[in-house]
Amino acid sequence: MAAQNESGGNLSAVLSPEEQAGKDRFDAIIAEDSRIEPRDWMPEAYRKSLTRQISQHAHSEIIGMQPEANWITRAPSLKRKAILMAKVQDEAGHGLYLYSAAETLGTPRDVLNEQLLSGRAKYSSIFNYPARSWADMGAIGWLVDGAAIANQVPLCRASYGPYGRAMVRVCKEESFHQRQGFEILLELAQGTEAQKKMAQDAINRFYAPALMMFGPPDGDSPNSKQSMEWRVKRFSNDELRQRFVGMIAEQVKVLGLTLPDPGLHFDEESGKWIHKELDWEELTEVISGNGPVNSQRLERRREAHAEGAWVREAAAAYAAKMARKTEVA
Amino acid sequence: MSAHDIDHSLDSFGDTSASATRVTPGNALRPEDIAIQQTAPGEDVAQYALRLGDDALILAQRLSTWISRGPELEEDIALGNIALDQLGHARSFLSYAALAWDKTEDDLAYFREEEEFTALHIVQQPNGHFGTTIARQLIVSIFQHLLYTRLLDSSDETIAAICAKAVKEVDYHRDHAIQWTLRLGLGTEESAAKMRHALEILWPYVAEMFKDEPLYDALGDAGVRPSTLRAAWDEEITAVLSDAGLEIPKTGSAMSFGRQGEPSEYMGFILAEMQVLARKHPGASW
Ligand SMILES: [Fe+2]
Ligand SMILES: [Fe+2]
């Protein structure tokens, strides 16, 4: 999933000699485009910004399971059911890798989880749109996982080592996710009239929200600059969006369907894809909690967490008992 | 567009099978292979495969709803994996049974009525809380592990081959259920009480797993009489429960006849959900 593109803060405090040495080393590592590791000195702002980005990314994987989990029991063939189940399960795995990467920066997973449940932490806005039809499983795989890939491939080289390495594992699986989504749409596009209609309708609904996954236009994304300087982000929001829209503009032809953007074209002069104006107010609304299903998504997480409390307590009590036993023995 | 063209148009998506949380042995028999194999089973073996497939399918359907609802992320993955394994076994057994009737796995899963299903009542029972699911898993996975182990020697080659893959997977399911039974049984007062209650409400459906039917007379060495598994099952589950500070409940046995086409009340809801989309578009391919 797409990470929210934010960062910020700078250092103005006076540094001790050790800190100065740490900072010099940090700057040198960044300058030579090498990796920062958990034990290395890093500016507080870097730590904070990465913790936020990685944990938001993890939350997105977890909340992102819901729209697709919603269709597992109704998948229309056993083969599709198996593929969808494996896919949603992968997303849980991505969440795990990412929480582990975030923890190396010093914030434990339960604290990060608490931030999600309390509504303080953000996650990718796309998951606040409902998955109403089977074709949405196709559109989500193709467009949402597709946008995630566009965002994440450059993150494999992020300056923070654990994040970059987590991204390498995640990206491998994302290509399978995008492929299964495209395959679903391809089957539908070649099926009955009703199936074709279902596929087109899903693309119509997910196109704009998917383009908005890359974040606001470059002019309105003040934090991106710092993140680029830290070599976490490699390309601007608009650059990534360009790359993505160019890719799906080609792929949609294979489907024999259309993107809901009749004016979409490649402008030879500027070398850019010109797509329709996106509704940034809608994005702001969805991020601030007013998307179609924000409330439902968070509540489902809270419920699962609350209902699992006695299980986690039992597991902890059992582990403690076992530890005492080995001590005595 | 031909199937070949479809494959070709997917080339740009790269790796087709990278799914880290899936554990699938490299050259194991796949349901797709079974569906195109030349030898169809006879009616009796097909009926047997149908039973094994229905149990696995309904259990998979039940377990799959834990994905995104588990008590911790690790359990979303573990229960998802178990559901996926069961679905894989179901697909193999059903694909095989379907050959006898010139049908497909999906015909059997999506276009049969409630009373045409043969699943045991134990797998139809609701997930309940996590402890109920674990108790159901313990009961069923020990049973499946014993059964599939014996079926490695089935005189029917396809059944034996399906079980060769499945037995390794249900061994993991069994281990997962045992570990959690210990944690919950010995964890807190609350978790132990919940486990005791879960075992009590599920136990009435244990006896049905071991009922022989006339079918087994015809099956000969292709199948395994479930009654012959009872002693080993009793021994194993008693040991696990005693390690976990739990007991075999004193509850009696319910009059359940899932094998004879008398499903539980739950079955209608399970199928309504599972079949709704496929039935809306009969003949469509997905
Ligand atoms: Fe993911
Ligand atoms: Fe994905």
mmCIF file of C-alpha atoms in Angstrom, chain A:
data_model
loop_
_atom_site.group_PDB
_atom_site.id
_atom_site.type_symbol
_atom_site.label_atom_id
_atom_site.label_comp_id
_atom_site.label_asym_id
_atom_site.label_seq_id
_atom_site.Cartn_x
_atom_site.Cartn_y
_atom_site.Cartn_z
ATOM 1 C CA MET A 1 0.000 0.000 0.000
ATOM 2 C CA ALA A 2 0.881 3.595 -0.509
ATOM 3 C CA ALA A 3 2.479 5.360 2.390
ATOM 4 C CA GLN A 4 1.301 8.835 3.168
ATOM 5 C CA ASN A 5 4.006 11.162 1.955
ATOM 6 C CA GLU A 6 4.948 13.307 4.869
ATOM 7 C CA SER A 7 7.894 14.378 6.905
ATOM 8 C CA GLY A 8 9.072 17.531 8.558
ATOM 9 C CA GLY A 9 11.014 19.271 11.311
ATOM 10 C CA ASN A 10 14.649 20.246 11.390
ATOM 11 C CA LEU A 11 17.500 20.443 13.791
ATOM 12 C CA SER A 12 18.378 23.700 15.383
ATOM 13 C CA ALA A 13 19.433 22.617 18.877
ATOM 14 C CA VAL A 14 23.111 22.688 19.819
ATOM 15 C CA LEU A 15 24.646 19.216 19.493
ATOM 16 C CA SER A 16 27.094 17.507 21.838
ATOM 17 C CA PRO A 17 30.387 16.346 20.258
ATOM 18 C CA GLU A 18 29.086 12.758 20.049
ATOM 19 C CA GLU A 19 25.875 13.927 18.470
ATOM 20 C CA GLN A 20 27.816 16.085 16.050
ATOM 21 C CA ALA A 21 29.887 13.058 15.087
ATOM 22 C CA GLY A 22 26.687 11.028 14.660
ATOM 23 C CA LYS A 23 25.157 13.728 12.540
ATOM 24 C CA ASP A 24 28.243 13.983 10.356
ATOM 25 C CA ARG A 25 28.107 10.265 9.811
ATOM 26 C CA PHE A 26 24.365 10.379 9.086
ATOM 27 C CA ASP A 27 24.860 13.166 6.567
ATOM 28 C CA ALA A 28 27.683 11.233 4.929
ATOM 29 C CA ILE A 29 25.578 8.072 4.651
ATOM 30 C CA ILE A 30 22.728 10.023 3.099
ATOM 31 C CA ALA A 31 25.115 11.823 0.756
ATOM 32 C CA GLU A 32 26.602 8.595 -0.535
ATOM 33 C CA ASP A 33 23.100 7.091 -0.801
ATOM 34 C CA SER A 34 23.834 4.239 1.527
ATOM 35 C CA ARG A 35 21.699 2.777 4.375
ATOM 36 C CA ILE A 36 20.942 4.041 7.845
ATOM 37 C CA GLU A 37 20.569 1.142 10.281
ATOM 38 C CA PRO A 38 18.632 1.066 13.587
ATOM 39 C CA ARG A 39 21.703 1.560 15.807
ATOM 40 C CA ASP A 40 23.030 4.511 13.817
ATOM 41 C CA TRP A 41 22.582 8.019 15.090
ATOM 42 C CA MET A 42 19.755 9.776 13.283
ATOM 43 C CA PRO A 43 18.048 13.136 13.647
ATOM 44 C CA GLU A 44 14.929 12.987 15.804
ATOM 45 C CA ALA A 45 12.903 14.371 12.916
ATOM 46 C CA TYR A 46 14.096 11.544 10.658
ATOM 47 C CA ARG A 47 13.132 8.974 13.277
ATOM 48 C CA LYS A 48 9.733 10.552 13.814
ATOM 49 C CA SER A 49 9.005 10.974 10.159
ATOM 50 C CA LEU A 50 9.944 7.399 9.300
ATOM 51 C CA THR A 51 8.058 5.957 12.244
ATOM 52 C CA ARG A 52 4.999 7.787 11.005
ATOM 53 C CA GLN A 53 5.457 6.778 7.385
ATOM 54 C CA ILE A 54 6.192 3.107 8.070
ATOM 55 C CA SER A 55 3.431 2.691 10.634
ATOM 56 C CA GLN A 56 0.902 4.401 8.363
ATOM 57 C CA HIS A 57 2.008 2.037 5.680
ATOM 58 C CA ALA A 58 1.513 -0.928 8.047
ATOM 59 C CA HIS A 59 -1.936 0.323 9.081
ATOM 60 C CA SER A 60 -2.852 0.606 5.406
ATOM 61 C CA GLU A 61 -1.969 -3.050 4.825
ATOM 62 C CA ILE A 62 -4.131 -4.097 7.755
ATOM 63 C CA ILE A 63 -7.160 -1.918 7.066
ATOM 64 C CA GLY A 64 -6.714 -2.775 3.394
ATOM 65 C CA MET A 65 -7.523 -6.410 4.156
ATOM 66 C CA GLN A 66 -11.131 -5.554 4.896
ATOM 67 C CA PRO A 67 -12.609 -4.628 1.519
ATOM 68 C CA GLU A 68 -11.249 -7.838 0.014
ATOM 69 C CA ALA A 69 -11.880 -10.083 3.016
ATOM 70 C CA ASN A 70 -15.465 -8.941 2.507
ATOM 71 C CA TRP A 71 -15.650 -11.060 -0.665
ATOM 72 C CA ILE A 72 -13.801 -14.238 0.325
ATOM 73 C CA THR A 73 -16.940 -16.100 1.388
ATOM 74 C CA ARG A 74 -18.766 -15.087 -1.801
ATOM 75 C CA ALA A 75 -16.004 -15.583 -4.389
ATOM 76 C CA PRO A 76 -17.729 -17.070 -7.440
ATOM 77 C CA SER A 77 -15.344 -19.981 -8.048
ATOM 78 C CA LEU A 78 -13.187 -22.053 -5.742
ATOM 79 C CA LYS A 79 -10.050 -21.082 -7.618
ATOM 80 C CA ARG A 80 -10.819 -17.372 -7.203
ATOM 81 C CA LYS A 81 -11.633 -17.959 -3.561
ATOM 82 C CA ALA A 82 -8.223 -19.527 -3.012
ATOM 83 C CA ILE A 83 -6.370 -16.746 -4.823
ATOM 84 C CA LEU A 84 -8.232 -14.017 -2.982
ATOM 85 C CA MET A 85 -7.650 -15.687 0.366
ATOM 86 C CA ALA A 86 -3.918 -15.947 -0.322
ATOM 87 C CA LYS A 87 -3.834 -12.315 -1.374
ATOM 88 C CA VAL A 88 -5.578 -10.948 1.697
ATOM 89 C CA GLN A 89 -3.401 -13.106 3.869
ATOM 90 C CA ASP A 90 -0.320 -11.656 2.178
ATOM 91 C CA GLU A 91 -1.487 -8.186 3.197
ATOM 92 C CA ALA A 92 -1.498 -9.304 6.836
ATOM 93 C CA GLY A 93 2.084 -10.460 6.274
ATOM 94 C CA HIS A 94 2.998 -7.064 4.837
ATOM 95 C CA GLY A 95 1.538 -5.424 7.925
ATOM 96 C CA LEU A 96 3.724 -7.631 10.078
ATOM 97 C CA TYR A 97 6.971 -6.893 8.202
ATOM 98 C CA LEU A 98 6.212 -3.190 8.357
ATOM 99 C CA TYR A 99 5.332 -3.088 12.050
ATOM 100 C CA SER A 100 8.620 -4.881 12.690
ATOM 101 C CA ALA A 101 10.483 -2.286 10.623
ATOM 102 C CA ALA A 102 8.732 0.534 12.487
ATOM 103 C CA GLU A 103 9.567 -1.049 15.841
ATOM 104 C CA THR A 104 13.293 -0.856 15.052
ATOM 105 C CA LEU A 105 12.868 2.915 15.346
ATOM 106 C CA GLY A 106 11.835 2.527 18.959
ATOM 107 C CA THR A 107 8.022 2.542 19.062
ATOM 108 C CA PRO A 108 6.476 -0.820 20.025
ATOM 109 C CA ARG A 109 3.747 -2.401 17.919
ATOM 110 C CA ASP A 110 1.021 -2.095 20.548
ATOM 111 C CA VAL A 111 1.597 1.651 20.753
ATOM 112 C CA LEU A 112 1.354 1.915 16.978
ATOM 113 C CA ASN A 113 -1.788 -0.207 17.019
ATOM 114 C CA GLU A 114 -3.286 2.008 19.700
ATOM 115 C CA GLN A 115 -2.674 5.023 17.456
ATOM 116 C CA LEU A 116 -4.631 3.302 14.714
ATOM 117 C CA LEU A 117 -7.538 2.236 16.931
ATOM 118 C CA SER A 118 -7.883 5.672 18.508
ATOM 119 C CA GLY A 119 -8.114 7.230 15.059
ATOM 120 C CA ARG A 120 -4.989 9.360 15.549
ATOM 121 C CA ALA A 121 -2.917 7.514 12.967
ATOM 122 C CA LYS A 122 -3.724 7.739 9.276
ATOM 123 C CA TYR A 123 -3.851 5.007 6.677
ATOM 124 C CA SER A 124 -4.289 5.075 2.950
ATOM 125 C CA SER A 125 -7.536 6.791 2.053
ATOM 126 C CA ILE A 126 -8.400 4.333 -0.725
ATOM 127 C CA PHE A 127 -9.580 1.730 1.792
ATOM 128 C CA ASN A 128 -12.342 4.006 2.925
ATOM 129 C CA TYR A 129 -14.207 3.277 -0.286
ATOM 130 C CA PRO A 130 -16.560 0.276 -0.253
ATOM 131 C CA ALA A 131 -16.012 -2.924 -2.234
ATOM 132 C CA ARG A 132 -19.542 -3.516 -3.429
ATOM 133 C CA SER A 133 -19.154 -5.930 -6.309
ATOM 134 C CA TRP A 134 -16.983 -8.873 -7.250
ATOM 135 C CA ALA A 135 -15.421 -6.739 -9.969
ATOM 136 C CA ASP A 136 -14.077 -4.497 -7.223
ATOM 137 C CA MET A 137 -11.719 -7.365 -6.371
ATOM 138 C CA GLY A 138 -10.362 -6.937 -9.868
ATOM 139 C CA ALA A 139 -10.195 -3.155 -9.771
ATOM 140 C CA ILE A 140 -8.555 -3.132 -6.357
ATOM 141 C CA GLY A 141 -5.891 -5.618 -7.420
ATOM 142 C CA TRP A 142 -5.186 -3.915 -10.706
ATOM 143 C CA LEU A 143 -5.430 -0.256 -9.678
ATOM 144 C CA VAL A 144 -4.847 -0.138 -5.932
ATOM 145 C CA ASP A 145 -2.104 -2.750 -5.725
ATOM 146 C CA GLY A 146 -0.826 -1.316 -9.008
ATOM 147 C CA ALA A 147 -0.522 2.162 -7.514
ATOM 148 C CA ALA A 148 1.062 0.625 -4.435
ATOM 149 C CA ILE A 149 3.724 -0.980 -6.628
ATOM 150 C CA ALA A 150 4.462 2.314 -8.372
ATOM 151 C CA ASN A 151 4.897 3.905 -4.960
ATOM 152 C CA GLN A 152 6.813 1.090 -3.351
ATOM 153 C CA VAL A 153 9.356 0.053 -5.936
ATOM 154 C CA PRO A 154 11.391 3.241 -5.344
ATOM 155 C CA LEU A 155 10.971 2.737 -1.592
ATOM 156 C CA CYS A 156 13.017 -0.459 -1.872
ATOM 157 C CA ARG A 157 15.973 1.932 -1.962
ATOM 158 C CA ALA A 158 14.806 4.055 0.989
ATOM 159 C CA SER A 159 17.693 5.229 3.137
ATOM 160 C CA TYR A 160 16.351 3.478 6.220
ATOM 161 C CA GLY A 161 17.602 -0.112 5.911
ATOM 162 C CA PRO A 162 14.771 -2.069 7.595
ATOM 163 C CA TYR A 163 12.152 -0.164 5.596
ATOM 164 C CA GLY A 164 13.883 -0.712 2.278
ATOM 165 C CA ARG A 165 14.320 -4.411 2.974
ATOM 166 C CA ALA A 166 10.684 -4.819 4.049
ATOM 167 C CA MET A 167 9.685 -3.141 0.784
ATOM 168 C CA VAL A 168 11.706 -5.616 -1.263
ATOM 169 C CA ARG A 169 9.705 -8.514 0.204
ATOM 170 C CA VAL A 170 6.427 -6.664 -0.136
ATOM 171 C CA CYS A 171 7.024 -5.690 -3.772
ATOM 172 C CA LYS A 172 7.587 -9.284 -4.838
ATOM 173 C CA GLU A 173 4.113 -10.179 -3.665
ATOM 174 C CA GLU A 174 2.437 -7.052 -4.951
ATOM 175 C CA SER A 175 3.059 -8.046 -8.541
ATOM 176 C CA PHE A 176 1.091 -11.249 -7.910
ATOM 177 C CA HIS A 177 -1.656 -9.116 -6.373
ATOM 178 C CA GLN A 178 -1.872 -6.813 -9.334
ATOM 179 C CA ARG A 179 -1.864 -9.703 -11.727
ATOM 180 C CA GLN A 180 -4.717 -11.545 -10.018
ATOM 181 C CA GLY A 181 -6.753 -8.327 -10.091
ATOM 182 C CA PHE A 182 -6.132 -7.819 -13.774
ATOM 183 C CA GLU A 183 -7.005 -11.451 -14.422
ATOM 184 C CA ILE A 184 -10.356 -11.032 -12.654
ATOM 185 C CA LEU A 185 -11.167 -8.024 -14.830
ATOM 186 C CA LEU A 186 -10.020 -9.781 -17.978
ATOM 187 C CA GLU A 187 -12.344 -12.709 -17.303
ATOM 188 C CA LEU A 188 -15.228 -10.354 -16.617
ATOM 189 C CA ALA A 189 -14.480 -8.229 -19.665
ATOM 190 C CA GLN A 190 -14.743 -11.309 -21.848
ATOM 191 C CA GLY A 191 -17.785 -12.670 -20.082
ATOM 192 C CA THR A 192 -21.488 -11.875 -20.224
ATOM 193 C CA GLU A 193 -22.923 -8.377 -20.645
ATOM 194 C CA ALA A 194 -23.643 -8.245 -16.928
ATOM 195 C CA GLN A 195 -20.058 -9.197 -16.094
ATOM 196 C CA LYS A 196 -18.652 -6.619 -18.482
ATOM 197 C CA LYS A 197 -20.827 -3.956 -16.954
ATOM 198 C CA MET A 198 -19.703 -4.967 -13.487
ATOM 199 C CA ALA A 199 -16.049 -4.630 -14.520
ATOM 200 C CA GLN A 200 -16.499 -1.217 -16.129
ATOM 201 C CA ASP A 201 -18.422 0.067 -13.138
ATOM 202 C CA ALA A 202 -15.635 -0.990 -10.763
ATOM 203 C CA ILE A 203 -12.981 0.740 -12.873
ATOM 204 C CA ASN A 204 -15.135 3.863 -12.998
ATOM 205 C CA ARG A 205 -15.324 3.982 -9.225
ATOM 206 C CA PHE A 206 -11.699 3.168 -8.410
ATOM 207 C CA TYR A 207 -9.858 5.170 -11.081
ATOM 208 C CA ALA A 208 -9.816 8.590 -9.441
ATOM 209 C CA PRO A 209 -9.302 7.368 -5.875
ATOM 210 C CA ALA A 210 -6.380 5.259 -7.140
ATOM 211 C CA LEU A 211 -4.752 8.272 -8.799
ATOM 212 C CA MET A 212 -5.146 10.171 -5.547
ATOM 213 C CA MET A 213 -3.223 7.478 -3.695
ATOM 214 C CA PHE A 214 -0.011 9.253 -4.719
ATOM 215 C CA GLY A 215 -0.918 12.232 -2.571
ATOM 216 C CA PRO A 216 -1.606 15.884 -3.411
ATOM 217 C CA PRO A 217 0.020 17.604 -6.412
ATOM 218 C CA ASP A 218 3.679 18.500 -5.912
ATOM 219 C CA GLY A 219 2.897 22.160 -5.310
ATOM 220 C CA ASP A 220 0.745 21.234 -2.311
ATOM 221 C CA SER A 221 3.043 18.652 -0.784
ATOM 222 C CA PRO A 222 5.490 20.687 1.321
ATOM 223 C CA ASN A 223 6.872 17.718 3.263
ATOM 224 C CA SER A 224 8.000 15.799 0.221
ATOM 225 C CA LYS A 225 11.134 17.918 -0.149
ATOM 226 C CA GLN A 226 12.615 16.862 3.186
ATOM 227 C CA SER A 227 11.741 13.226 2.526
ATOM 228 C CA MET A 228 13.565 13.442 -0.812
ATOM 229 C CA GLU A 229 16.602 14.987 0.860
ATOM 230 C CA TRP A 230 16.661 12.109 3.270
ATOM 231 C CA ARG A 231 16.461 9.724 0.332
ATOM 232 C CA VAL A 232 13.317 8.082 1.577
ATOM 233 C CA LYS A 233 11.232 9.380 -1.272
ATOM 234 C CA ARG A 234 12.840 9.260 -4.714
ATOM 235 C CA PHE A 235 10.178 10.654 -6.975
ATOM 236 C CA SER A 236 7.583 13.329 -6.468
ATOM 237 C CA ASN A 237 3.882 12.525 -6.094
ATOM 238 C CA ASP A 238 3.170 13.788 -9.596
ATOM 239 C CA GLU A 239 6.038 11.852 -11.137
ATOM 240 C CA LEU A 240 4.759 8.619 -9.638
ATOM 241 C CA ARG A 241 1.196 9.403 -10.664
ATOM 242 C CA GLN A 242 2.410 10.016 -14.224
ATOM 243 C CA ARG A 243 4.173 6.719 -14.385
ATOM 244 C CA PHE A 244 1.106 4.899 -13.075
ATOM 245 C CA VAL A 245 -1.464 6.539 -15.316
ATOM 246 C CA GLY A 246 0.694 5.811 -18.357
ATOM 247 C CA MET A 247 0.842 2.169 -17.408
ATOM 248 C CA ILE A 248 -2.884 1.676 -16.844
ATOM 249 C CA ALA A 249 -3.765 3.645 -19.971
ATOM 250 C CA GLU A 250 -2.018 0.888 -21.935
ATOM 251 C CA GLN A 251 -3.303 -2.026 -19.883
ATOM 252 C CA VAL A 252 -6.939 -0.968 -20.066
ATOM 253 C CA LYS A 253 -6.805 -1.522 -23.835
ATOM 254 C CA VAL A 254 -6.065 -5.203 -23.269
ATOM 255 C CA LEU A 255 -9.220 -5.358 -21.186
ATOM 256 C CA GLY A 256 -11.272 -3.732 -23.909
ATOM 257 C CA LEU A 257 -12.682 -1.421 -21.248
ATOM 258 C CA THR A 258 -12.163 2.288 -20.680
ATOM 259 C CA LEU A 259 -10.862 4.600 -18.005
ATOM 260 C CA PRO A 260 -13.446 7.183 -16.909
ATOM 261 C CA ASP A 261 -11.247 9.960 -18.285
ATOM 262 C CA PRO A 262 -12.069 10.615 -21.952
ATOM 263 C CA GLY A 263 -9.509 13.412 -22.217
ATOM 264 C CA LEU A 264 -6.608 11.292 -20.986
ATOM 265 C CA HIS A 265 -3.730 11.553 -23.465
ATOM 266 C CA PHE A 266 0.025 11.744 -23.714
ATOM 267 C CA ASP A 267 1.188 15.251 -24.489
ATOM 268 C CA GLU A 268 4.248 14.977 -26.742
ATOM 269 C CA GLU A 269 5.370 18.514 -26.071
ATOM 270 C CA SER A 270 5.563 18.297 -22.284
ATOM 271 C CA GLY A 271 6.230 14.561 -22.303
ATOM 272 C CA LYS A 272 3.414 14.157 -19.810
ATOM 273 C CA TRP A 273 0.146 12.339 -19.476
ATOM 274 C CA ILE A 274 -2.698 14.780 -19.158
ATOM 275 C CA HIS A 275 -5.421 13.323 -16.951
ATOM 276 C CA LYS A 276 -8.589 14.840 -15.621
ATOM 277 C CA GLU A 277 -8.649 17.225 -12.685
ATOM 278 C CA LEU A 278 -8.880 15.205 -9.470
ATOM 279 C CA ASP A 279 -11.175 16.174 -6.629
ATOM 280 C CA TRP A 280 -8.659 17.037 -3.908
ATOM 281 C CA GLU A 281 -11.370 18.210 -1.572
ATOM 282 C CA GLU A 282 -12.749 14.685 -1.627
ATOM 283 C CA LEU A 283 -9.307 13.360 -0.632
ATOM 284 C CA THR A 284 -9.102 15.803 2.263
ATOM 285 C CA GLU A 285 -12.560 14.755 3.392
ATOM 286 C CA VAL A 286 -11.749 11.054 3.215
ATOM 287 C CA ILE A 287 -8.458 11.514 5.070
ATOM 288 C CA SER A 288 -10.181 13.467 7.802
ATOM 289 C CA GLY A 289 -12.631 10.620 8.397
ATOM 290 C CA ASN A 290 -15.570 11.375 6.148
ATOM 291 C CA GLY A 291 -15.129 8.778 3.428
ATOM 292 C CA PRO A 292 -17.934 6.313 2.719
ATOM 293 C CA VAL A 293 -16.747 3.656 5.186
ATOM 294 C CA ASN A 294 -14.066 5.175 7.487
ATOM 295 C CA SER A 295 -16.153 4.565 10.552
ATOM 296 C CA GLN A 296 -16.915 0.961 9.615
ATOM 297 C CA ARG A 297 -13.249 0.112 8.889
ATOM 298 C CA LEU A 298 -11.960 1.413 12.210
ATOM 299 C CA GLU A 299 -14.781 -0.156 14.174
ATOM 300 C CA ARG A 300 -14.041 -3.567 12.669
ATOM 301 C CA ARG A 301 -10.406 -3.230 13.839
ATOM 302 C CA ARG A 302 -11.509 -2.129 17.302
ATOM 303 C CA GLU A 303 -13.935 -5.023 17.566
ATOM 304 C CA ALA A 304 -11.367 -7.616 16.558
ATOM 305 C CA HIS A 305 -8.894 -6.140 19.002
ATOM 306 C CA ALA A 306 -11.383 -6.049 21.888
ATOM 307 C CA GLU A 307 -12.734 -9.538 21.202
ATOM 308 C CA GLY A 308 -9.200 -10.906 21.082
ATOM 309 C CA ALA A 309 -8.144 -9.365 24.407
ATOM 310 C CA TRP A 310 -8.852 -12.477 26.478
ATOM 311 C CA VAL A 311 -6.930 -14.611 23.983
ATOM 312 C CA ARG A 312 -3.841 -12.398 24.130
ATOM 313 C CA GLU A 313 -4.052 -12.323 27.930
ATOM 314 C CA ALA A 314 -4.248 -16.114 28.049
ATOM 315 C CA ALA A 315 -1.278 -16.472 25.707
ATOM 316 C CA ALA A 316 0.755 -14.064 27.837
ATOM 317 C CA ALA A 317 -0.213 -15.821 31.082
ATOM 318 C CA TYR A 318 0.674 -19.189 29.572
ATOM 319 C CA ALA A 319 4.048 -17.917 28.326
ATOM 320 C CA ALA A 320 4.800 -16.519 31.793
ATOM 321 C CA LYS A 321 3.902 -19.843 33.420
ATOM 322 C CA MET A 322 6.134 -21.732 31.013
ATOM 323 C CA ALA A 323 9.003 -19.313 31.622
ATOM 324 C CA ARG A 324 8.682 -19.829 35.396
ATOM 325 C CA LYS A 325 8.647 -23.579 34.863
ATOM 326 C CA THR A 326 11.915 -23.524 32.913
ATOM 327 C CA GLU A 327 13.470 -21.287 35.535
ATOM 328 C CA VAL A 328 12.581 -23.732 38.310
ATOM 329 C CA ALA A 329 13.745 -26.731 36.313
#
